Coordinates of C-alpha atoms in Angstrom, one line a residue:
M18 CA 0.0 0.0 0.1
D19 CA 1.1 3.5 -0.9
S20 CA 2.0 5.5 2.2
R21 CA 0.3 8.4 0.8
Q22 CA -3.0 6.5 1.3
V23 CA -2.5 5.3 4.8
K24 CA -4.3 7.1 7.7
T25 CA -3.1 6.5 11.1
P26 CA -0.4 3.9 11.7
M27 CA -0.2 2.9 15.3
Y28 CA 3.6 4.0 15.7
M29 CA 2.8 7.4 14.1
L30 CA -0.1 8.0 16.4
Y31 CA 2.0 6.9 19.3
C32 CA 4.7 9.5 18.5
V33 CA 2.0 12.2 17.7
L34 CA 0.4 11.5 21.1
V35 CA 3.6 11.4 23.2
A36 CA 4.6 14.8 21.4
C37 CA 1.4 16.3 22.5
I38 CA 1.8 15.7 25.9
G39 CA 3.7 19.0 26.0
S40 CA 0.5 20.7 24.7
F41 CA -1.3 19.1 27.6
C42 CA 1.3 20.6 30.0
S43 CA 0.5 24.2 28.2
G44 CA -3.1 23.8 28.8
W45 CA -2.5 23.1 32.3
T46 CA -0.4 26.2 32.7
I47 CA -3.1 28.2 31.2
G48 CA -6.1 26.8 33.2
C49 CA -4.5 26.1 36.7
S50 CA -4.5 29.8 37.9
N51 CA -8.3 30.0 37.5
L52 CA -10.1 28.6 40.2
P53 CA -7.5 28.7 42.9
G54 CA -6.4 32.2 42.1
Q55 CA -8.3 33.9 45.0
V56 CA -6.9 31.7 47.7
T57 CA -3.2 31.8 45.9
H58 CA -2.9 35.5 46.6
A59 CA -5.7 36.6 48.7
C60 CA -6.5 34.1 51.4
N61 CA -7.6 34.9 55.1
S62 CA -4.4 33.9 56.7
G63 CA -2.0 35.8 54.3
D64 CA 1.6 34.9 54.6
Q65 CA 1.3 33.0 58.0
H66 CA 2.5 29.5 58.2
I67 CA -0.6 27.7 59.6
A68 CA -1.4 25.0 57.3
N69 CA 2.5 24.3 56.8
P70 CA 5.3 25.6 59.0
A71 CA 7.8 25.6 56.1
L72 CA 6.0 27.4 53.6
P73 CA 3.4 30.7 53.7
D74 CA -0.4 29.8 53.4
C75 CA -0.7 32.2 50.2
L76 CA 1.4 34.9 48.7
P77 CA -0.4 38.2 49.1
M78 CA -0.6 40.2 46.0
S79 CA -2.5 43.4 44.8
T80 CA -4.9 42.5 41.9
S81 CA -2.5 44.3 39.5
L82 CA 0.4 42.3 40.8
W83 CA -1.7 39.1 40.6
G84 CA -2.6 39.9 37.0
F85 CA 1.0 40.3 36.0
A86 CA 1.9 37.2 37.8
V87 CA -0.5 34.9 36.1
A88 CA 0.3 36.8 32.6
S89 CA 3.9 36.3 33.0
F90 CA 3.9 33.1 31.4
C91 CA 3.0 35.0 28.3
V92 CA 6.3 36.8 28.4
G93 CA 7.9 33.5 29.0
G94 CA 6.0 32.1 26.0
L95 CA 7.0 34.9 23.6
V96 CA 10.9 34.3 24.5
G97 CA 10.4 30.6 23.9
G98 CA 8.6 30.9 20.7
V99 CA 11.0 33.4 19.1
S100 CA 14.0 31.5 20.2
G101 CA 12.7 28.2 19.5
G102 CA 13.4 28.2 15.7
A103 CA 17.1 28.1 16.1
I104 CA 16.8 25.7 18.8
Q105 CA 14.9 23.2 16.9
T106 CA 16.7 23.7 13.9
R107 CA 20.1 22.8 15.6
Y108 CA 19.0 20.2 17.8
G109 CA 16.1 18.5 15.9
R110 CA 12.4 18.5 16.7
K111 CA 12.5 15.4 19.0
N112 CA 15.5 16.7 21.1
T113 CA 14.1 19.9 21.4
I114 CA 10.8 18.4 22.7
I115 CA 12.7 16.3 25.1
Y116 CA 14.8 19.5 26.4
N117 CA 11.7 21.6 26.5
T118 CA 10.2 19.6 29.5
A119 CA 12.8 21.1 31.9
G120 CA 10.7 24.3 31.9
W121 CA 7.6 22.7 33.2
I122 CA 9.3 20.6 35.8
V123 CA 11.4 23.2 37.2
G124 CA 8.8 25.8 36.9
G125 CA 6.1 23.7 38.5
L126 CA 8.4 22.8 41.5
L127 CA 9.4 26.6 42.0
I128 CA 5.7 27.4 42.1
G129 CA 4.8 24.6 44.2
L130 CA 7.5 25.4 46.8
S131 CA 7.2 29.2 46.2
Y132 CA 8.1 31.1 49.5
N133 CA 7.5 34.7 48.1
V134 CA 6.1 36.3 45.0
P135 CA 9.5 36.5 43.0
M136 CA 9.6 32.5 43.1
F137 CA 6.2 32.2 42.1
I138 CA 6.6 34.5 38.9
I139 CA 9.9 33.0 37.8
G140 CA 8.2 29.6 38.0
R141 CA 5.5 31.1 35.7
I142 CA 7.8 32.4 33.4
L143 CA 9.8 29.0 33.0
C144 CA 6.5 27.4 32.5
G145 CA 5.7 30.0 29.7
I146 CA 9.1 29.5 28.1
S147 CA 8.3 25.7 27.7
C148 CA 4.7 26.7 26.4
G149 CA 6.2 28.9 23.9
L150 CA 9.1 26.4 22.7
G151 CA 6.3 23.6 22.8
S152 CA 3.6 25.7 20.8
L153 CA 6.4 26.0 18.1
T154 CA 8.0 22.5 18.1
T155 CA 5.1 20.1 18.7
P156 CA 3.0 21.4 15.7
T157 CA 6.1 21.2 13.6
Y158 CA 7.2 17.7 14.8
V159 CA 3.3 16.7 14.2
G160 CA 3.0 18.1 10.7
E161 CA 6.5 16.4 9.6
T162 CA 5.8 13.1 10.9
S163 CA 1.9 12.6 10.1
S164 CA 0.9 10.8 7.1
I165 CA -0.8 13.0 4.3
R166 CA -4.4 11.6 5.0
S167 CA -4.4 12.0 8.7
R168 CA -2.3 15.1 9.1
G169 CA -5.4 17.4 10.0
A170 CA -6.6 15.1 12.5
M171 CA -3.0 14.6 14.0
G172 CA -2.4 18.4 13.8
T173 CA -5.8 19.1 15.8
L174 CA -4.7 16.6 18.4
N175 CA -2.2 19.5 19.7
Q176 CA -5.1 21.9 20.3
F177 CA -7.2 19.0 21.6
L178 CA -4.6 17.9 24.4
I179 CA -4.3 21.8 25.1
V180 CA -8.2 21.7 25.9
I181 CA -7.9 18.6 27.9
G182 CA -5.2 20.4 30.0
I183 CA -7.4 23.3 30.5
L184 CA -10.4 21.1 31.5
L185 CA -8.5 18.9 33.9
S186 CA -6.9 21.8 35.6
S187 CA -10.3 23.3 36.1
V188 CA -11.8 19.9 37.4
V189 CA -8.8 19.6 39.9
G190 CA -8.8 23.3 40.7
L191 CA -12.3 22.6 42.4
P192 CA -11.0 20.5 45.4
T193 CA -7.5 22.2 45.5
S194 CA -9.0 25.8 45.8
Y195 CA -8.0 25.7 49.5
V196 CA -4.9 26.3 51.6
P197 CA -2.2 24.7 51.0
Y198 CA -3.5 22.7 48.2
W199 CA -3.5 25.3 45.6
R200 CA 0.5 24.3 45.4
I201 CA -0.4 21.0 44.3
N202 CA -2.5 22.3 41.5
F203 CA 0.5 24.6 39.9
A204 CA 3.2 21.7 40.5
I205 CA 1.0 19.2 38.8
V206 CA 2.4 20.3 35.7
G207 CA 5.7 18.7 36.2
I208 CA 4.3 15.1 36.2
P209 CA 3.2 15.0 32.4
A210 CA 6.4 16.6 31.5
V211 CA 8.5 14.0 33.3
L212 CA 6.5 11.4 31.4
Q213 CA 7.2 13.0 28.2
A214 CA 10.7 13.0 28.8
V215 CA 10.7 9.4 29.4
L216 CA 8.8 8.2 26.4
M217 CA 9.8 10.8 23.8
P218 CA 13.2 9.0 23.3
T219 CA 11.4 6.1 22.0
C220 CA 9.9 8.1 19.1
V221 CA 11.7 8.8 15.7
E222 CA 13.1 12.0 14.7
S223 CA 11.3 13.9 11.9
P224 CA 12.3 12.4 8.5
R225 CA 12.1 16.0 6.9
W226 CA 14.6 17.2 9.7
L227 CA 17.0 14.4 9.1
L228 CA 17.0 15.0 5.3
S229 CA 17.7 18.9 5.8
N230 CA 20.9 17.7 7.7
N231 CA 21.7 15.2 4.8
R232 CA 21.1 12.1 7.1
L233 CA 19.3 10.3 4.2
E234 CA 19.5 6.6 5.6
E235 CA 18.1 7.8 9.0
A236 CA 15.3 9.7 7.2
H237 CA 14.4 6.9 5.0
H238 CA 14.2 4.6 8.2
A239 CA 12.4 7.0 10.4
L240 CA 9.7 7.4 7.3
Q241 CA 9.4 3.7 7.1
K242 CA 9.0 3.1 10.7
L243 CA 6.1 5.8 11.0
R244 CA 4.3 4.4 8.3
G245 CA 4.6 0.8 9.2
A246 CA 6.8 -2.2 7.9
D247 CA 4.4 -3.3 5.3
V248 CA 3.7 0.2 3.5
S249 CA 5.6 1.4 0.5
I250 CA 7.1 4.7 1.2
E251 CA 8.9 5.2 -2.2
N252 CA 6.7 7.9 -3.8
E253 CA 6.2 9.7 -0.4
F254 CA 9.9 9.8 0.4
Y255 CA 10.8 10.6 -3.2
E256 CA 8.4 13.6 -3.2
I257 CA 10.2 14.6 0.2
L258 CA 13.5 14.2 -1.3
E259 CA 12.6 16.3 -4.4
G260 CA 10.9 19.1 -2.4
H261 CA 14.1 19.7 -0.5
F262 CA 16.8 18.7 -3.0
G263 CA 15.3 19.3 -6.4
M264 CA 15.0 16.8 -9.0
A265 CA 18.6 16.1 -9.4
G266 CA 19.4 16.0 -5.9
A267 CA 16.8 13.6 -5.2
Q268 CA 18.0 11.4 -7.9
K269 CA 21.5 11.6 -6.5
A270 CA 20.1 10.8 -3.0
L271 CA 18.5 7.6 -4.4
R272 CA 21.7 6.3 -6.0
Q273 CA 23.5 7.4 -2.9
L274 CA 21.1 5.1 -0.7
K275 CA 21.4 2.4 -3.3
L276 CA 17.5 1.8 -3.0
P277 CA 15.8 -0.7 -5.2
A278 CA 15.2 0.0 -8.9
S279 CA 11.4 -0.3 -7.9
F280 CA 11.8 2.8 -6.0
G281 CA 8.8 5.0 -7.1
N282 CA 7.4 2.2 -9.6
G283 CA 4.7 1.0 -7.3
G284 CA 7.1 -1.9 -6.1
I285 CA 7.4 -3.8 -9.6
V286 CA 10.7 -5.5 -10.0
S287 CA 12.0 -7.3 -13.0
E288 CA 13.6 -10.9 -12.7
K289 CA 17.0 -9.5 -13.7
E290 CA 16.6 -6.8 -10.8
K291 CA 15.5 -9.7 -8.5
E292 CA 18.9 -11.7 -9.3
Q293 CA 20.9 -8.5 -8.3
M294 CA 18.8 -7.8 -5.2
D295 CA 20.0 -9.1 -1.8
K296 CA 18.0 -10.2 1.1
N297 CA 17.4 -6.7 2.1
G298 CA 16.2 -5.5 -1.2
I299 CA 19.2 -3.7 -2.3
I300 CA 20.7 -3.8 -5.7
H301 CA 24.3 -3.8 -5.8
E302 CA 24.9 -3.6 -9.2
R303 CA 22.1 -1.6 -11.1
Q304 CA 23.6 -1.5 -14.8
T305 CA 25.7 -3.6 -16.9
P306 CA 28.6 -2.2 -18.8
D307 CA 26.4 -2.3 -21.9
E308 CA 23.7 -0.4 -19.9
K309 CA 25.8 2.0 -18.5
T310 CA 24.5 5.6 -19.1
N311 CA 26.4 8.7 -19.6
V312 CA 24.9 10.7 -16.7
D313 CA 27.7 10.8 -14.6
E314 CA 30.0 12.0 -17.6
I315 CA 27.9 14.8 -18.0
L316 CA 27.7 15.8 -14.4
E317 CA 31.8 15.7 -14.7
Q318 CA 31.9 17.8 -17.7
H319 CA 29.4 20.4 -16.7
G320 CA 29.4 20.4 -13.0
D321 CA 26.3 20.2 -10.7
D322 CA 25.5 23.7 -11.0
D323 CA 25.5 23.8 -14.8
V324 CA 23.2 20.7 -15.5
T325 CA 20.5 19.0 -13.6
V326 CA 20.3 15.3 -14.2
A327 CA 17.7 12.9 -13.3
Q328 CA 17.7 9.1 -14.1
E329 CA 14.8 7.1 -13.9
K330 CA 14.5 3.3 -14.3
I331 CA 10.7 2.1 -15.3
T332 CA 9.9 -1.4 -15.2
H333 CA 6.9 -2.4 -17.3
S334 CA 4.7 -5.2 -16.8
D335 CA 2.4 -6.6 -19.3
D336 CA -0.1 -9.6 -18.7
S337 CA 0.4 -11.0 -22.4
S338 CA 4.4 -10.5 -22.6
D339 CA 7.4 -11.3 -20.2
K340 CA 8.4 -8.4 -17.8
K341 CA 11.0 -6.2 -19.2
S342 CA 12.8 -3.3 -18.0
S343 CA 14.0 0.0 -19.5
E344 CA 15.8 2.9 -18.6
I345 CA 14.8 6.4 -19.5
E346 CA 17.5 9.1 -18.9
T347 CA 16.4 12.6 -18.4
I348 CA 18.6 15.7 -18.4
V349 CA 17.2 19.2 -17.3
I350 CA 19.2 21.6 -19.0
E351 CA 19.9 25.0 -17.5
A352 CA 17.2 27.7 -18.6
P353 CA 17.8 29.7 -21.4
E354 CA 19.6 33.1 -20.8
G355 CA 17.7 35.6 -19.3
V356 CA 16.2 33.2 -17.1
V357 CA 17.1 32.6 -13.5
Q358 CA 16.1 30.0 -10.9
E359 CA 15.0 31.3 -7.4
E360 CA 17.5 30.6 -4.7
H361 CA 15.1 28.7 -2.7
Q362 CA 14.6 26.4 -5.6
L363 CA 18.1 24.8 -6.3
D364 CA 21.5 25.6 -5.0
G365 CA 23.6 22.6 -5.8
G366 CA 20.5 20.6 -5.1
L367 CA 20.2 21.6 -1.5
H368 CA 17.7 24.2 0.1
K369 CA 19.6 26.4 2.5
Q370 CA 18.0 26.9 6.0
M371 CA 16.5 30.4 6.1
N372 CA 16.9 32.8 9.0
I373 CA 14.1 35.2 10.0
I374 CA 15.6 38.0 7.9
K375 CA 15.4 35.7 4.7
I376 CA 11.9 34.6 5.0
F377 CA 10.8 38.1 4.5
T378 CA 13.2 38.9 1.3
D379 CA 12.4 35.6 -0.4
P380 CA 9.2 36.2 -2.6
L381 CA 7.7 32.5 -2.2
I382 CA 8.3 32.5 1.6
R383 CA 7.4 36.0 2.4
R384 CA 3.7 35.1 1.0
I385 CA 3.6 32.0 2.9
A386 CA 4.6 33.8 5.9
F387 CA 2.2 36.6 5.3
V388 CA -0.6 34.2 5.4
V389 CA 0.7 32.3 8.4
L390 CA 1.3 35.3 10.5
I391 CA -2.1 36.9 9.7
H392 CA -3.9 33.9 10.8
H393 CA -2.0 33.6 14.1
A394 CA -2.7 37.3 15.0
I395 CA -6.2 36.5 14.1
Q396 CA -6.5 33.8 16.6
Q397 CA -5.7 36.2 19.4
L398 CA -7.4 39.2 18.1
S399 CA -10.6 37.4 17.5
G400 CA -11.2 37.8 21.2
M401 CA -11.3 34.2 22.8
N402 CA -9.5 35.1 25.8
A403 CA -11.5 38.4 26.2
V404 CA -14.6 36.2 25.9
M405 CA -13.4 33.9 28.6
Y406 CA -12.8 36.7 30.7
Y407 CA -16.2 38.2 30.2
S408 CA -17.8 35.2 30.7
T409 CA -17.2 35.2 34.5
T410 CA -19.4 38.6 34.4
I411 CA -21.9 37.3 32.3
F412 CA -22.4 33.9 34.3
K413 CA -22.7 36.1 37.5
S414 CA -25.6 38.1 35.8
A415 CA -27.6 34.9 35.3
F416 CA -26.5 32.7 38.1
N417 CA -25.2 32.9 41.6
E418 CA -21.4 32.9 42.3
E419 CA -21.3 29.0 43.2
M420 CA -23.0 28.1 40.1
S421 CA -20.8 30.6 37.9
K422 CA -17.9 28.2 38.9
Y423 CA -19.5 25.3 37.3
M424 CA -20.6 27.4 34.2
A425 CA -16.9 28.2 33.7
I426 CA -16.2 24.6 33.7
A427 CA -19.0 24.0 31.4
T428 CA -17.4 26.4 29.0
T429 CA -14.4 24.4 29.0
A430 CA -16.3 21.2 28.6
V431 CA -18.1 23.0 25.2
N432 CA -14.3 23.8 24.2
F433 CA -13.5 20.2 24.6
V434 CA -16.5 18.5 22.8
V435 CA -16.2 20.7 19.7
T436 CA -12.5 20.1 19.5
V437 CA -13.1 16.5 19.4
A438 CA -15.5 17.3 16.5
A439 CA -12.5 19.3 15.0
V440 CA -10.4 16.3 15.1
I441 CA -12.9 13.9 13.5
F442 CA -13.9 16.5 10.5
M443 CA -10.6 18.3 9.9
D444 CA -9.5 15.7 7.4
R445 CA -13.0 15.2 6.1
M446 CA -14.1 18.7 5.5
G447 CA -10.9 20.4 5.1
R448 CA -9.0 23.3 6.9
R449 CA -10.7 26.3 4.6
P450 CA -14.4 25.4 5.3
L451 CA -13.9 24.8 8.8
L452 CA -12.1 28.0 9.4
M453 CA -14.2 30.0 7.5
M454 CA -17.3 28.6 9.4
A455 CA -15.4 29.5 12.6
E456 CA -14.7 33.0 11.7
A457 CA -18.3 33.4 10.4
G458 CA -19.5 32.1 13.6
G459 CA -17.1 34.2 15.7
C460 CA -18.4 37.4 14.0
L461 CA -22.0 36.4 14.5
F462 CA -21.7 35.6 18.1
S463 CA -19.9 38.5 18.8
V464 CA -22.6 40.6 17.8
L465 CA -25.0 38.7 19.6
L466 CA -23.2 39.4 22.8
V467 CA -23.2 43.2 22.1
I468 CA -27.3 42.6 21.5
G469 CA -27.5 40.6 24.9
Y470 CA -25.6 43.3 26.7
A471 CA -27.4 46.2 25.2
Y472 CA -30.9 45.0 25.8
N473 CA -29.9 42.8 29.1
V474 CA -30.7 39.4 27.8
P475 CA -28.8 37.3 30.2
A476 CA -29.9 34.0 28.2
L477 CA -28.9 35.2 25.1
L478 CA -25.4 36.2 26.5
V479 CA -24.8 32.6 28.0
V480 CA -25.8 31.0 24.6
S481 CA -23.5 33.6 22.9
V482 CA -20.6 32.7 25.0
F483 CA -21.0 29.0 24.6
M484 CA -21.3 29.4 20.7
Y485 CA -18.5 31.6 20.4
V486 CA -16.4 29.0 22.3
A487 CA -17.6 26.4 20.0
S488 CA -16.8 28.4 16.9
F489 CA -13.3 29.1 18.2
A490 CA -12.7 25.4 18.9
I491 CA -13.8 24.1 15.7
G492 CA -11.2 26.3 13.6
I493 CA -9.8 29.3 14.9
G494 CA -8.1 27.7 17.7
P495 CA -6.3 24.6 15.9
I496 CA -5.9 25.5 12.5
P497 CA -3.3 28.4 12.4
W498 CA -1.1 25.9 14.3
L499 CA -1.8 23.4 11.8
I500 CA -1.2 25.4 8.7
T501 CA 2.2 26.7 10.2
S502 CA 3.8 23.2 9.3
E503 CA 1.6 22.4 6.4
L504 CA 2.4 25.4 4.4
T505 CA 6.0 26.0 5.2
P506 CA 8.7 23.9 3.7
T507 CA 11.3 22.4 5.9
Y508 CA 14.2 25.0 5.2
A509 CA 11.9 27.8 6.4
S510 CA 9.7 26.0 8.8
S511 CA 11.8 26.8 11.8
S512 CA 12.0 30.7 11.1
V513 CA 8.5 30.9 9.9
G514 CA 7.1 29.1 13.0
A515 CA 9.3 31.1 15.3
V516 CA 7.8 34.4 14.3
A517 CA 4.2 33.1 14.1
T518 CA 4.6 31.7 17.5
G519 CA 6.0 35.2 18.6
V520 CA 3.0 37.0 17.0
N521 CA 0.7 34.7 18.7
W522 CA 2.1 35.1 22.1
A523 CA 2.5 38.8 21.6
M524 CA -1.1 39.3 20.4
N525 CA -2.1 37.1 23.7
F526 CA -0.2 39.4 25.8
L527 CA -1.6 42.6 24.1
I528 CA -5.0 41.5 24.6
G529 CA -4.5 40.4 28.2
Q530 CA -3.2 43.8 28.9
I531 CA -5.7 46.3 27.0
F532 CA -9.0 44.4 27.1
P533 CA -9.6 45.1 30.5
V534 CA -8.8 48.9 29.7
I535 CA -11.2 48.8 26.8
F536 CA -14.1 46.7 28.6
E537 CA -14.0 49.4 31.6
A538 CA -14.7 52.0 29.2
I539 CA -17.2 50.4 27.0
S540 CA -18.2 47.4 28.4
G541 CA -20.0 45.0 26.4
Y542 CA -19.9 47.2 23.1
S543 CA -16.2 46.2 23.0
F544 CA -17.1 42.9 21.3
V545 CA -18.1 44.9 18.1
I546 CA -14.0 45.0 17.7
F547 CA -13.9 41.4 17.6
A548 CA -17.0 41.0 15.3
A549 CA -15.0 43.2 13.0
V550 CA -11.8 41.2 13.2
C551 CA -13.7 38.0 12.5
F552 CA -15.4 39.5 9.6
F553 CA -11.8 40.4 8.2
A554 CA -10.6 37.1 8.8
F555 CA -13.5 35.4 7.1
W556 CA -12.5 37.3 3.7
F557 CA -8.8 36.8 4.2
T558 CA -9.2 33.3 4.4
F559 CA -11.5 32.9 1.5
F560 CA -8.8 34.9 -0.7
M561 CA -5.6 34.0 0.7
L562 CA -5.5 30.4 2.4
P563 CA -5.3 27.3 0.1
E564 CA -6.9 24.1 0.9
S565 CA -4.2 21.6 2.4
K566 CA -6.5 18.5 2.8
N567 CA -4.9 15.3 1.4
R568 CA -1.8 17.1 0.1
S569 CA 1.7 16.7 0.8
I570 CA 3.7 19.7 2.2
E571 CA 5.7 19.9 -0.9
N572 CA 2.8 19.8 -3.1
I573 CA 1.2 22.9 -1.0
V574 CA 4.5 24.7 -1.6
R575 CA 4.4 23.9 -5.3
G576 CA 0.9 25.6 -5.2
F577 CA 2.4 28.8 -3.9
E578 CA 5.4 28.5 -6.3
H579 CA 2.9 28.6 -9.1
N580 CA 2.1 32.3 -8.5
N581 CA 5.6 33.1 -8.3
H582 CA 6.9 31.5 -11.4
H583 CA 6.4 34.3 -14.0
Q584 CA 7.0 37.1 -11.9
P585 CA 9.9 39.2 -13.1
D586 CA 12.9 39.9 -10.7
N587 CA 14.5 43.3 -10.2
N588 CA 16.5 42.9 -13.7
G589 CA 13.6 42.0 -15.7
A590 CA 14.5 38.3 -15.8
K591 CA 12.0 35.9 -15.8
T592 CA 11.8 33.9 -12.4
V593 CA 11.2 30.2 -13.0
S594 CA 11.2 27.1 -10.8
V595 CA 12.6 23.5 -11.7
K596 CA 9.6 22.8 -13.6
D597 CA 10.4 25.7 -16.1
T598 CA 13.5 24.2 -17.1
V599 CA 14.1 22.8 -20.6
V600 CA 13.8 18.9 -20.6
E601 CA 15.0 16.6 -22.9
N602 CA 14.3 12.7 -23.2
I603 CA 17.2 10.7 -24.7

């Protein structure tokens, strides 16, 4: 079976779930301060040592200081996200995920054992750094290891585990909202982090990252393990090779790996090839002297930079005749004078890793980055955090204080249930329909919140909160993280992801700081702003976001390349990709 058709191999699912344990830790970090917040910074006994002689009962803080202490993890998230690109490029996705657990472990211990406010804040910042780095590395790893047909569902698991973390932290927050149990609530985040540090070494590294570091055999082995021993990875592996190295580089890589001649040909092997094949399926002598082509001679005469050569062996099978094999030699000659290749296409057959500055100067990557960054900004500016903040006031207007706590948990439960639906429908409906439906819902229910506020209709306010949260969960929440790895080629994914993560956390922090001021000034009418953002988001998605369902990352990038092929450069020369070069068949 072709690996491009498989859905959820068990080992791949295992690796994705282990990677997403970090997402659970992020969700716990976000939600653990909600219910125990009051007893953490404003308990009746203050900083006395009544419940525990070694530690104060709580850490007295003013409202503004408590707000900063809680939000300080966003500062850590911004630092972790922006620096994460260089870290995951150097150390790999797998190792970065392992190292990243340290922030939650150390941060959780610092908060749980905090003796004063600075210890608490430092612990929150450390947890935030892990949240930021994890919010970059986890979606990248998941996107690069998932099969084409399940990448949407696997990518949504990232958001799903975040929601589970928020939900469970709220549930655990009920019995731990007392002295001294609030410390346990904050420290629990270290337990799943330790579990991830133990399990992640049993997972493989991202095949695409391995290829980007010229570790071809390891990449081939990792992809085979992810897809299953009985699955043919030939076409998928070649597409990844071609996407990173170009056509010539991919063919050279195949020869370097000494892969079977049936590679990329549906697994059909001639009788002659079977004789040359060892027990591992490797052909040690592909060509007889009479069959030897002049490919290597051409490379020696012209050099790798002057001519692109691809050699393809095709084995034909016919029911009415014996199997026979033939060779087609394809020479891709340099484009005519006045036509130049873009640097990202081929440079000696290898894409160079792009830094943050380069992604904004390269025409192709700049366009991809623009789409990704706008969607990350929209995720926060659409007002989800503001709605969650306002929901407390809404519920108190319709219920008593005790019931309001349970309604807050119910809101998180709605988020959980709809995120489950997103996992199910992401690879069935596609990203664009779900995201546009979510943005339309966000706009509509923000307007209904304003109407409910203006005419004092508590029931409408409560329903609008639930439906807005559902709209966010079905698309605005998970899809920006998903498309970050789906739209971006490996050689630019770390830099684009780092900037996108930085934008996301910066907007998160911005909303947390300015929304209370806006809300205090115009109250419920502030949701008109979020309705306008969602309205803009709908049309931006409609015109700018391509559908990525059932498409490989390399195929999606080629779709963006198509719009850049014929754009003239500064010298008036026509810019082309590899596919625009002249091809001769011999």
